Coordinates of C-alpha atoms in Angstrom, one line a residue:
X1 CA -69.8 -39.8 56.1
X2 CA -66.7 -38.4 55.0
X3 CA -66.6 -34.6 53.4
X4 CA -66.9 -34.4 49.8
X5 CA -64.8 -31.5 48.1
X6 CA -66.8 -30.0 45.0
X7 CA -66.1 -27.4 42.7
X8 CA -67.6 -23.9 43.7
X9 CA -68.5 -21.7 40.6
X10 CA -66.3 -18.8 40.8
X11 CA -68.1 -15.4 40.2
X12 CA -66.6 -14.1 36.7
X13 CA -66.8 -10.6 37.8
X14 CA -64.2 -10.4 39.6
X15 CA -62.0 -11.8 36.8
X16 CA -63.4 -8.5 34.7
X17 CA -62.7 -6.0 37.4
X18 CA -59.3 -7.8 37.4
X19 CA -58.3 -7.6 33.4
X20 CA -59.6 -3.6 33.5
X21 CA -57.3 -3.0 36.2
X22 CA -54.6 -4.5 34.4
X23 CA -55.5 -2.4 31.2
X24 CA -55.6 0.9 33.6
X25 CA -52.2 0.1 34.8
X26 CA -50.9 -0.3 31.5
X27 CA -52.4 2.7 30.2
X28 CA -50.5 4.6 33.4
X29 CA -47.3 3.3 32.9
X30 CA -47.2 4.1 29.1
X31 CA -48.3 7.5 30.5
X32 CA -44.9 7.7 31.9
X33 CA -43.0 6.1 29.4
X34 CA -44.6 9.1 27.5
X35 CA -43.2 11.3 29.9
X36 CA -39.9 10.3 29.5
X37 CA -40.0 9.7 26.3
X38 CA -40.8 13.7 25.8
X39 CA -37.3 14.2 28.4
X40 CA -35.4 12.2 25.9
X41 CA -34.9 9.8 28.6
X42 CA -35.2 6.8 26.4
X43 CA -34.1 4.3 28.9
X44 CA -37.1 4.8 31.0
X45 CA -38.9 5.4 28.7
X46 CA -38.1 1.6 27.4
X47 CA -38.4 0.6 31.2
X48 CA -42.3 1.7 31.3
X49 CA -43.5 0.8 28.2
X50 CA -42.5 -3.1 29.0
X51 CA -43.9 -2.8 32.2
X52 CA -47.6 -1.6 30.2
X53 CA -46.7 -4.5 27.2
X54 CA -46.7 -6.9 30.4
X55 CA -49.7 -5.9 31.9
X56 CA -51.3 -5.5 28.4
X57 CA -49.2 -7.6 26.1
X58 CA -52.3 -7.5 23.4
X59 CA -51.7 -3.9 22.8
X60 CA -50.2 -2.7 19.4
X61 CA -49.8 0.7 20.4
X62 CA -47.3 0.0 23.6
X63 CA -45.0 -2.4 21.0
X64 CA -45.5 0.9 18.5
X65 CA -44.3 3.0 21.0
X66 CA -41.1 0.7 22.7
X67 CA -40.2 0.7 19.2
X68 CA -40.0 4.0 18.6
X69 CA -37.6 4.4 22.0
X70 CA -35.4 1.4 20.9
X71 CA -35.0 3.5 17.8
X72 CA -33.8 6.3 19.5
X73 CA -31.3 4.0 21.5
X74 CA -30.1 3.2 17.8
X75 CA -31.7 -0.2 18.8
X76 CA -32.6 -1.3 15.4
X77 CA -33.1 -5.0 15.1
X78 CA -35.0 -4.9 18.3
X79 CA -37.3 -2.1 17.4
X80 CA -37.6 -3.7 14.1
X81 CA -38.8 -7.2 16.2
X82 CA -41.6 -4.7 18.1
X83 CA -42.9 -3.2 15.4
X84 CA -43.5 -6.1 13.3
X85 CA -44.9 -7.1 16.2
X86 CA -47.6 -4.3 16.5
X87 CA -48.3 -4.8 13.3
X88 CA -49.4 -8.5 13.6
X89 CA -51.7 -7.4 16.5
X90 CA -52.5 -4.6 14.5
X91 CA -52.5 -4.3 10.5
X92 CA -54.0 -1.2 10.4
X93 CA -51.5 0.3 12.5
X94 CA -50.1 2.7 10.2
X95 CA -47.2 4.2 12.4
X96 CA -46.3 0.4 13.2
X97 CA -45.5 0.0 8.9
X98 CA -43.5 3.3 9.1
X99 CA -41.4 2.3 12.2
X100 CA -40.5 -0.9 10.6
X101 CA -39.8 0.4 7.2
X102 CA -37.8 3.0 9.3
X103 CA -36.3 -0.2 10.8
X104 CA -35.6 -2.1 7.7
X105 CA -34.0 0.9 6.2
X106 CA -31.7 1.6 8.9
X107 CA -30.4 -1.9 8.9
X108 CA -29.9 -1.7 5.1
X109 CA -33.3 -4.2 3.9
X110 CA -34.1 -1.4 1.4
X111 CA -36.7 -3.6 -0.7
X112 CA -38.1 -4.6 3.0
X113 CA -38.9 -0.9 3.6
X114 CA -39.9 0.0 0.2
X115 CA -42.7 -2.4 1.0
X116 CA -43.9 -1.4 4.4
X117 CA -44.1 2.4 2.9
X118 CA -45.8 1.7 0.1
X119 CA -48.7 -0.2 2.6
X120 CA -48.5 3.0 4.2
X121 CA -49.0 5.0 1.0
X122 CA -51.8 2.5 0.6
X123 CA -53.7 3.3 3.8
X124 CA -52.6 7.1 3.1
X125 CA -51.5 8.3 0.0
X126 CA -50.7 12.0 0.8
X127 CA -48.6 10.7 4.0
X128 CA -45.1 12.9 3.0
X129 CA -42.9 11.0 5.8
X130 CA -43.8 7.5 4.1
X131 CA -43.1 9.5 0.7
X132 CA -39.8 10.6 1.6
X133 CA -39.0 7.1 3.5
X134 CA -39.8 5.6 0.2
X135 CA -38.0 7.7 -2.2
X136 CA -34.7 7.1 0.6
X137 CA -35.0 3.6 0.4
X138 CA -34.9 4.1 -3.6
X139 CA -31.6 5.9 -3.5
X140 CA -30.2 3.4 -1.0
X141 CA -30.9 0.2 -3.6
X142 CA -29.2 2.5 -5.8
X143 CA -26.0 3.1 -3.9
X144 CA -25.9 -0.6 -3.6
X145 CA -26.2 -1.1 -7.3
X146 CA -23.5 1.3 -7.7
X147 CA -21.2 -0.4 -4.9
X148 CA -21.9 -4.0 -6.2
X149 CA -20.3 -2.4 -10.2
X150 CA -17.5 -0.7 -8.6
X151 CA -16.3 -3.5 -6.8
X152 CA -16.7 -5.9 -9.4
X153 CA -14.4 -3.0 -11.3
X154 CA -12.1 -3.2 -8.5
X155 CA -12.9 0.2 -7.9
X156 CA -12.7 0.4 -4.3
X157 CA -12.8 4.3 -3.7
X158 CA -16.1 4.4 -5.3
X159 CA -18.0 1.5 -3.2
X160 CA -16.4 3.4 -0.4
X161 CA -18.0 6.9 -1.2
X162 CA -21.1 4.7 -2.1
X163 CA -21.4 2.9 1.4
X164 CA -20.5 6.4 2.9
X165 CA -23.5 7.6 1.1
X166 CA -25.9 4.8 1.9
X167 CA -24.4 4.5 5.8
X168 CA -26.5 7.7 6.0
X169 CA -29.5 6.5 5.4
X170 CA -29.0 2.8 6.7
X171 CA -26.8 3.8 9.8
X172 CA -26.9 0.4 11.8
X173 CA -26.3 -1.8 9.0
X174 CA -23.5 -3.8 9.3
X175 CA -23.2 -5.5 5.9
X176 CA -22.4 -2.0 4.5
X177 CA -20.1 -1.3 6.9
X178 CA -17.7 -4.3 6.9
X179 CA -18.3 -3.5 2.6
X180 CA -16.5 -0.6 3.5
X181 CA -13.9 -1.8 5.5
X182 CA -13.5 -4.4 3.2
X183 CA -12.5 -1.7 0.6
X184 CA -10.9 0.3 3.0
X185 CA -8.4 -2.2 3.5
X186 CA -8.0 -3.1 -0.4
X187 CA -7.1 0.9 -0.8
X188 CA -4.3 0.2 2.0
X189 CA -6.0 2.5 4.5
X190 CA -5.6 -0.6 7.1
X191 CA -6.4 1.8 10.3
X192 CA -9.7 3.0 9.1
X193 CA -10.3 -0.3 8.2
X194 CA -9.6 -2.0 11.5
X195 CA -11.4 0.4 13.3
X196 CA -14.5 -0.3 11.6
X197 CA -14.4 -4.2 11.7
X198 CA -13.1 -3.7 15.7
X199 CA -16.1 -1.9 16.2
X200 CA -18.4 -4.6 14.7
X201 CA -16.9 -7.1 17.0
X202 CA -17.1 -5.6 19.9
X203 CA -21.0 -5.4 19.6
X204 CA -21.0 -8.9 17.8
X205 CA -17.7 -10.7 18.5
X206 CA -18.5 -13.6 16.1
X207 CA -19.5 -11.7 13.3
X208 CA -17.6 -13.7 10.2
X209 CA -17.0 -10.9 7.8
X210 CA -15.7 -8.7 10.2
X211 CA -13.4 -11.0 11.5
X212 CA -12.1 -11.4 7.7
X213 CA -12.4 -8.0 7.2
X214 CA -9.7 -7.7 10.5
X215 CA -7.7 -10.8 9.1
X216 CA -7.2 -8.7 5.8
X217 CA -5.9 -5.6 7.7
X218 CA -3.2 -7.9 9.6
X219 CA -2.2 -9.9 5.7
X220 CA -2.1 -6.7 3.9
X221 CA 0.4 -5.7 7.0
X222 CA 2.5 -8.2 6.6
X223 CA 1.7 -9.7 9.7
X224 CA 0.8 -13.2 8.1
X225 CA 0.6 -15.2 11.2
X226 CA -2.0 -13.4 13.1
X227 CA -3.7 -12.4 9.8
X228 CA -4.1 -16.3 9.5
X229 CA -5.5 -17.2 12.9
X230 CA -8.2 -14.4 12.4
X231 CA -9.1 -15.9 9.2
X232 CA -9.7 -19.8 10.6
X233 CA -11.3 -17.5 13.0
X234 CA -14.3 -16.6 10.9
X235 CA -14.0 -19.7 8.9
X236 CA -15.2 -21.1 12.5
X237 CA -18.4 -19.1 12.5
X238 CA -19.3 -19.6 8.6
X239 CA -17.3 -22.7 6.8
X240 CA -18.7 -21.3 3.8
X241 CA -16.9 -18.0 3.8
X242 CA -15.3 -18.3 0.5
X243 CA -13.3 -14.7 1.0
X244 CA -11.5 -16.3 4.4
X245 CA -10.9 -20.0 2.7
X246 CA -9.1 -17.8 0.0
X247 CA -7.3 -15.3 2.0
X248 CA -5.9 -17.6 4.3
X249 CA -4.7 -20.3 1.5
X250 CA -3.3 -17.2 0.7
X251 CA -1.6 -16.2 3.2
X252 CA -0.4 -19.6 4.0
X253 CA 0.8 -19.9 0.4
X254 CA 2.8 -16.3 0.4
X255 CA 4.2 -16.9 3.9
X256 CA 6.0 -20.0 2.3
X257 CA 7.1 -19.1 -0.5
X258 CA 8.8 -16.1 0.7
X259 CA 10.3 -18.5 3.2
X260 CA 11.7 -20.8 1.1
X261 CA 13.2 -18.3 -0.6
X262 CA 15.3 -16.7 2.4
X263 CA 16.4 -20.3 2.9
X264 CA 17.8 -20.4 -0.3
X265 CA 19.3 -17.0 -0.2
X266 CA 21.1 -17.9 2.9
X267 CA 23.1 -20.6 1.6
X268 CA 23.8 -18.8 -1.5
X269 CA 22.0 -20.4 -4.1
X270 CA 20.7 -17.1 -5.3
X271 CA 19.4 -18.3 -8.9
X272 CA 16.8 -20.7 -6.5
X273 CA 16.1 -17.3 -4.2
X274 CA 15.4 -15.5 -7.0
X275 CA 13.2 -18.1 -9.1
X276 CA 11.1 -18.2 -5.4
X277 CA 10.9 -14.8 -5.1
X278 CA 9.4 -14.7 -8.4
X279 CA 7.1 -17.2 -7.8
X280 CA 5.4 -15.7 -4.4
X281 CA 5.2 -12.3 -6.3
X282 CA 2.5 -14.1 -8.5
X283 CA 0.4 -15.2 -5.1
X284 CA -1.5 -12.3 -4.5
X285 CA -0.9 -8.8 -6.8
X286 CA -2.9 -7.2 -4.1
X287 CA -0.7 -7.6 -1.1
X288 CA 1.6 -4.4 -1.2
X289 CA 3.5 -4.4 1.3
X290 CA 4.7 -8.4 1.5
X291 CA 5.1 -7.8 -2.2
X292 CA 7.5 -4.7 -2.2
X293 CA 9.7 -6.8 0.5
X294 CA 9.6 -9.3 -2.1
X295 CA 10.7 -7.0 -4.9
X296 CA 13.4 -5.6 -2.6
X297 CA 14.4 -9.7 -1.8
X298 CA 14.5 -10.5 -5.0
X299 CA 16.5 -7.4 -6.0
X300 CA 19.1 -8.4 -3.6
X301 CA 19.3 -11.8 -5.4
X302 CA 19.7 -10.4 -8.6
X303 CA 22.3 -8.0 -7.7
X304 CA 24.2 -11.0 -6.5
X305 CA 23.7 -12.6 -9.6
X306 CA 24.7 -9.5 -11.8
X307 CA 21.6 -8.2 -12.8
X308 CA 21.8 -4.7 -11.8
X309 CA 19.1 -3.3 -14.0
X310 CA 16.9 -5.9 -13.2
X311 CA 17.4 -5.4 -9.6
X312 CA 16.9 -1.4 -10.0
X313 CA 13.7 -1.8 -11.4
X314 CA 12.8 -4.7 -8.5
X315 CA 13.8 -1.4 -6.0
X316 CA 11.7 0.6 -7.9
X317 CA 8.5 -1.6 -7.8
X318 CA 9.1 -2.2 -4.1
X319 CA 9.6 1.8 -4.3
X320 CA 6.1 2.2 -6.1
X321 CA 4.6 -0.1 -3.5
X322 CA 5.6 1.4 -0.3
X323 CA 7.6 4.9 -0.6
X324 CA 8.7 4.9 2.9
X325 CA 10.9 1.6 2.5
X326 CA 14.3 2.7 3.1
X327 CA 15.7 -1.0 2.3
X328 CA 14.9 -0.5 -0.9
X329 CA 16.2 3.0 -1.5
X330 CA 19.5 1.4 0.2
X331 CA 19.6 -1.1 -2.0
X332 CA 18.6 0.7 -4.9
X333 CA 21.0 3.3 -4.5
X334 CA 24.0 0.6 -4.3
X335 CA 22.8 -0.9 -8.0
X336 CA 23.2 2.7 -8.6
X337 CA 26.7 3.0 -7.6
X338 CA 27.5 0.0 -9.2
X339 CA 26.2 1.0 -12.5
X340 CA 28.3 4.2 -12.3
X341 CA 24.7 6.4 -12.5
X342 CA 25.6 8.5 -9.6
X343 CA 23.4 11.2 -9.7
X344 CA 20.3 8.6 -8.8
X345 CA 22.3 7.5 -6.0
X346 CA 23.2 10.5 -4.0
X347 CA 19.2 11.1 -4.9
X348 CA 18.0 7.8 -3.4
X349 CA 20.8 8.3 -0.3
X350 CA 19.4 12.2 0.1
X351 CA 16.3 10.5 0.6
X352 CA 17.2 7.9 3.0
X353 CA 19.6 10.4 5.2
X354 CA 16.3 12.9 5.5
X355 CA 14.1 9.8 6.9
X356 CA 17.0 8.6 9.3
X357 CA 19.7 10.8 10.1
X358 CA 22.2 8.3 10.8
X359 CA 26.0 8.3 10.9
X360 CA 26.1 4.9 8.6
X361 CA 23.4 7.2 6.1
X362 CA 25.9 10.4 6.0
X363 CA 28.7 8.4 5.2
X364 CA 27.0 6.7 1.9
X365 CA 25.7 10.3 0.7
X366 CA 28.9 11.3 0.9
X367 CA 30.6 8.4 -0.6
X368 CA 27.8 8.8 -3.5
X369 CA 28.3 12.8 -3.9
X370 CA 32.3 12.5 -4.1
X371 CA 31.9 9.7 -6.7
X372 CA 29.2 11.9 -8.4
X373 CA 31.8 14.9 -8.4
X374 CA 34.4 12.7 -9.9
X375 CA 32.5 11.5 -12.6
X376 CA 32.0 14.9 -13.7
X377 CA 35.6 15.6 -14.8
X378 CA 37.3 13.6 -17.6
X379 CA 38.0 9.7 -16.1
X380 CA 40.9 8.8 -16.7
X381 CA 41.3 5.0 -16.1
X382 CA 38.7 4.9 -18.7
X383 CA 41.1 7.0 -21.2
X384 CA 43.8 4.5 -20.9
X385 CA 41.0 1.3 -20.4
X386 CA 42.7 0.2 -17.5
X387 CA 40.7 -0.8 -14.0
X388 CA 41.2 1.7 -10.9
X389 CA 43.1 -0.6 -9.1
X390 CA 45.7 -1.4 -12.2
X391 CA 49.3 -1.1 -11.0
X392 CA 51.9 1.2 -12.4
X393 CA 53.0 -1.4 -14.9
X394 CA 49.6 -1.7 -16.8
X395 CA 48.9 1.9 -16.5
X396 CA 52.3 2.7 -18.4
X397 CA 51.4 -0.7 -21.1
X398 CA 47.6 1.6 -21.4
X399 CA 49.3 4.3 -21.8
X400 CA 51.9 2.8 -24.7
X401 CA 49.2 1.5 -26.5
X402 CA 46.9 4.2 -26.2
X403 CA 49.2 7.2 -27.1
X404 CA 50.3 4.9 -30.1
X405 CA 46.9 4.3 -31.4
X406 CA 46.3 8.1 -31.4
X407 CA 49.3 10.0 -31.8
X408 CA 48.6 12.9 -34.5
X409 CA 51.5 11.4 -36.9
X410 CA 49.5 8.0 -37.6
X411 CA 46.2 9.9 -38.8
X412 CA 48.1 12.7 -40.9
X413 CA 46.0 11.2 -44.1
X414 CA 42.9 11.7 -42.6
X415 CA 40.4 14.3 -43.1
X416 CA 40.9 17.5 -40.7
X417 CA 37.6 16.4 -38.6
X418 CA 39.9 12.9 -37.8
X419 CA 42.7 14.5 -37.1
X420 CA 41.2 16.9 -34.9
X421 CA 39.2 14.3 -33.1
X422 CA 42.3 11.9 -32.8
X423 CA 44.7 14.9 -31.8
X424 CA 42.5 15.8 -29.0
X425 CA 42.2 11.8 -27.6
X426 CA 45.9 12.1 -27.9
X427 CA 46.0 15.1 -26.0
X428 CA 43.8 13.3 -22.8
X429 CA 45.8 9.9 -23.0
X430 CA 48.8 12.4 -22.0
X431 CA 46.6 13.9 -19.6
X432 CA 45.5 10.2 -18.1
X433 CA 49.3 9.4 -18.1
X434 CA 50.7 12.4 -16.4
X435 CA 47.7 11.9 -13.7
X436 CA 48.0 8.4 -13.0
X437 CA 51.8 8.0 -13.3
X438 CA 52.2 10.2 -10.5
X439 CA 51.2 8.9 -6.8
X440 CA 50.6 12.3 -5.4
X441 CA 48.7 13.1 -8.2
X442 CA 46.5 9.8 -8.5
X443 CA 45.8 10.0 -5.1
X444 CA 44.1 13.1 -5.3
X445 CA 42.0 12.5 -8.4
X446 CA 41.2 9.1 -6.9
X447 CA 39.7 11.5 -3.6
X448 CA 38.0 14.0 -6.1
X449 CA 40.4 16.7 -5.2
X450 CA 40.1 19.2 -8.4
X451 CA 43.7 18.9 -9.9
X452 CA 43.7 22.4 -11.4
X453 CA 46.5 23.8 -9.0
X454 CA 48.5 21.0 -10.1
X455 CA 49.4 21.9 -13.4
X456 CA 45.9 22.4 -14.9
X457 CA 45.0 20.4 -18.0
X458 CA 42.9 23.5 -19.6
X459 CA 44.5 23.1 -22.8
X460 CA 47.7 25.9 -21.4
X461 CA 51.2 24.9 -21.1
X462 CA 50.7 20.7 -21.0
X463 CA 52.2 19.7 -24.2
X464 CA 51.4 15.6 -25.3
X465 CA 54.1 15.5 -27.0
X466 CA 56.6 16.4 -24.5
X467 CA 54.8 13.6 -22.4
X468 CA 55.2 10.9 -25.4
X469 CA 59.1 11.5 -26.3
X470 CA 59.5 11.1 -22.4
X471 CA 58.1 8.2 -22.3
X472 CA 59.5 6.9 -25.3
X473 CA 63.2 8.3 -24.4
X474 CA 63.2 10.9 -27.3
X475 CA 65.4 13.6 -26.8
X476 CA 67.3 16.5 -28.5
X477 CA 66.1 17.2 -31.7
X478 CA 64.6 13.2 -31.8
X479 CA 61.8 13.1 -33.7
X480 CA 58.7 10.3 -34.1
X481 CA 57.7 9.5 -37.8
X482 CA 54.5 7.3 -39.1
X483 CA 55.7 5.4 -42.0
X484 CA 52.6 5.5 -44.5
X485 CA 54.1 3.4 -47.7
X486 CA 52.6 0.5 -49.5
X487 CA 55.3 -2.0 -47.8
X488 CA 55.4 -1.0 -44.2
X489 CA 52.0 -2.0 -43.6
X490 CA 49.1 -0.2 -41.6
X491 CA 50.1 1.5 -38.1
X492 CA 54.5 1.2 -38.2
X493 CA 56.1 3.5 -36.3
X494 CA 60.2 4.6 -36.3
X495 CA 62.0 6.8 -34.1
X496 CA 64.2 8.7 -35.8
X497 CA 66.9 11.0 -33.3
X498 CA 68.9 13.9 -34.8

């Protein structure tokens, strides 16, 4: 007859013995963990109480107190995920609510941890450290209140003192910090900003709005491309991020624009360039420096297209922008020259030569500061109205018409104030003539020398007239009369020689 196998009854006592030496280990290794806990040694301390959750994983007081190590290893979410734990197991567990309101609050759930205080509170009113947890997590839902206004206001310095404030009290919450960063980056402080979102990534490398947050840093440095691929980047890991969809249209949109309009400025069609220009300023007010190259662009256009005041104000936006642009100082400074206001261009080149000392940056403050000195002393092409490249044939028709218009004999019915005023323009028309008429003399007013030692026009020994009957071949005892009467008609002039 074959064997039969049957079930023995197993004695349950050994089972007992077994689970009470599992519950006396347990108890000795959270021993230790205390132990090291006390040494701030926190990783041990973790190490221990895991090994007495294992042996005893029914214990609220070994989650309670892994919880309160991964807390001190900063931790959070993790600590929060024990002590909710301990709390299940355990609802009476008072210092399992405070460690996860503690939790909660540090990763920024301030309603979360108002809640687990208050059942605190409830199980022990007079308990201060719930007290002041609460009152903490109060002030916390009010720095978020106050964040949420001032950026709605668009003011981004005060959601930054705000989420300074509140990172304080909520230390490991991310959603404050990449806030921050956010606004950081808005206020043009790109390296703060990047180093806040680079160090959210490198503990969570697919974290959206940090991602954006680095996207925005790289846009607002005009570096659209890369700006671009961070911002498909986090569209990857939320296709709902409304922020990145925008941004990168954005970008996109800007990158274009501006493109098409260097296209067009290349082959010269500068009223196109411009019109562009215009057109990818309107993208995105926000973007400083890709807008103050735009200004500068579209100031260069417009100088090309004559529209020198228009294209110093462009300069100065681009200026207001980004104050360390020298492009736009350069090109400022040449509407300057243009428009004859050279005070504002030896200012703008000043500037320029003390950011880059450069040979090419010497010569145009130099070029500026001599055409500044010349403009201070009487100009004498624009006495006569002639250009500063008129030959000697139009300087001596200027100075013909000119020296008729206001020679003292033609306003001898006017009131002394006229005749004053007329004698005096006749006086620098001579002045403009015996300048200009001369080579040697042209060619040092046209350098700025100071033409004193030359014969000095200081009102001494020049004499307009002489200059007028030389020109007109007077001579002797010749005279020049205005006739005045009712036939000869306004303005007729005789010689009459003796």
């Amino acid at each position: 007859m074959a064997a039969v196998d049957i079930d023995v009854p197993v004695d349950p006592e050994p089972q007992i013995h077994n689970q009470a030496d599992m519950e006396r280990q347990a108890e000795g290794f959270k021993e230790q963990g205390n132990i090291f806990y006390s040494k701030k040694d926190y990783s041990e301390a973790f190490n221990y109480y895991t090994k007495a959750i294992d042996a005893s994983p029914r214990n609220a007081s070994y989650y309670g107190n892994r919880a309160a190590t991964l807390m001190m290893l900063c931790r959070f979410q993790e600590a929060l995920e024990d002590s909710q734990k301990a709390v299940r197991l355990d609802d009476c567990f008072m210092k399992g609510h405070l460690r996860e309101g503690k939790c909660h609050l540090s990763l920024g759930n301030a309603m979360a941890a108002s809640r687990c205080f208050k059942k605190v509170l409830e199980m022990e009113p007079s308990n201060r450290e719930a007290q002041q947890e609460n009152k903490n997590a109060a002030t916390l839902l009010e720095f978020e209140r106050l964040a949420d206004f001032g950026f709605e206001k668009r003011d981004f310095r005060k959601v930054v003192y705000c989420m300074d404030r509140a990172l304080v009290l909520a230390s490991a919450c991310h959603r404050f910090k990449i806030l921050k960063a956010e606004c950081l980056a808005l206020l043009g402080r790109y390296p703060e900003a990047q180093s806040v979102a680079s160090d959210i990534l490198r503990l969570e490398s697919t974290n959206a709005d940090a991602l954006y947050v680095r996207g925005l840093c790289l846009y607002y440095e005009d570096c659209i491309d890369k700006a671009v691929q961070f911002f498909i980047q986090a569209l990857r890991m939320a296709p709902d991020h409304e922020k990145a969809r925008l941004a990168c249209r954005n970008a996109k949109a800007l990158k274009a624009k501006k493109e098409e309009g260097n296209v067009a400025f290349k082959i010269a069609n500068y009223e196109a360039a411009y019109q562009l220009y215009t057109e990818a300023l309107a993208i995105d007010p926000n973007n400083i420096k890709t807008n103050a190259k735009l200004y500068c662009n579209r100031a260069t256009a417009g100088a090309k297209l004559k529209k020198l005041n228009q294209a110093i104000e462009d300069c100065s936006s681009a200026i207001k922008l980004d104050d360390t642009y020298i492009k736009a100082y350069l090109r400022r400074a040449q509407c300057y020259m243009d428009t004859e206001l050279y005070e504002e261009a030896v200012r703008d080149y000043e500037k320029v030569y003390q950011t880059e000392k450069t040979s090419d940056h010497k010569q145009l403050l130099k070029a500026a500061q001599l055409e500044l000195k010349k403009s201070k002393r009487k100009d004498y092409y624009k006495v006569l109205g002639v250009g500063k490249n008129a030959t000697e044939d139009e300087i001596k028709k200027a100075y013909r018409k000119r020296a008729l218009l206001h020679h003292p004999d033609r306003h001898s019915a006017a009131t002394p104030e006229v005749q004053k005023e007329e004698e005096k323009k006749f006086k620098e028309v001579g002045e403009a003539f015996t300048v200009l008429s001369d080579p040697k003399k042209k060619i040092r007013y046209d350098n700025g020398h100071d033409l004193t030692d030359d014969g000095g026009f200081d009102g001494g020994d020049f004499d307009a007239n002489n200059i007028f009957r030389a020109f007109f071949g007077g001579g002797g005892g010749g005279g020049f009369t205005f006739d005045s009467s009712p036939d000869s008609g306004p303005g007729n002039f005789f010689f009459q020689f003796g």
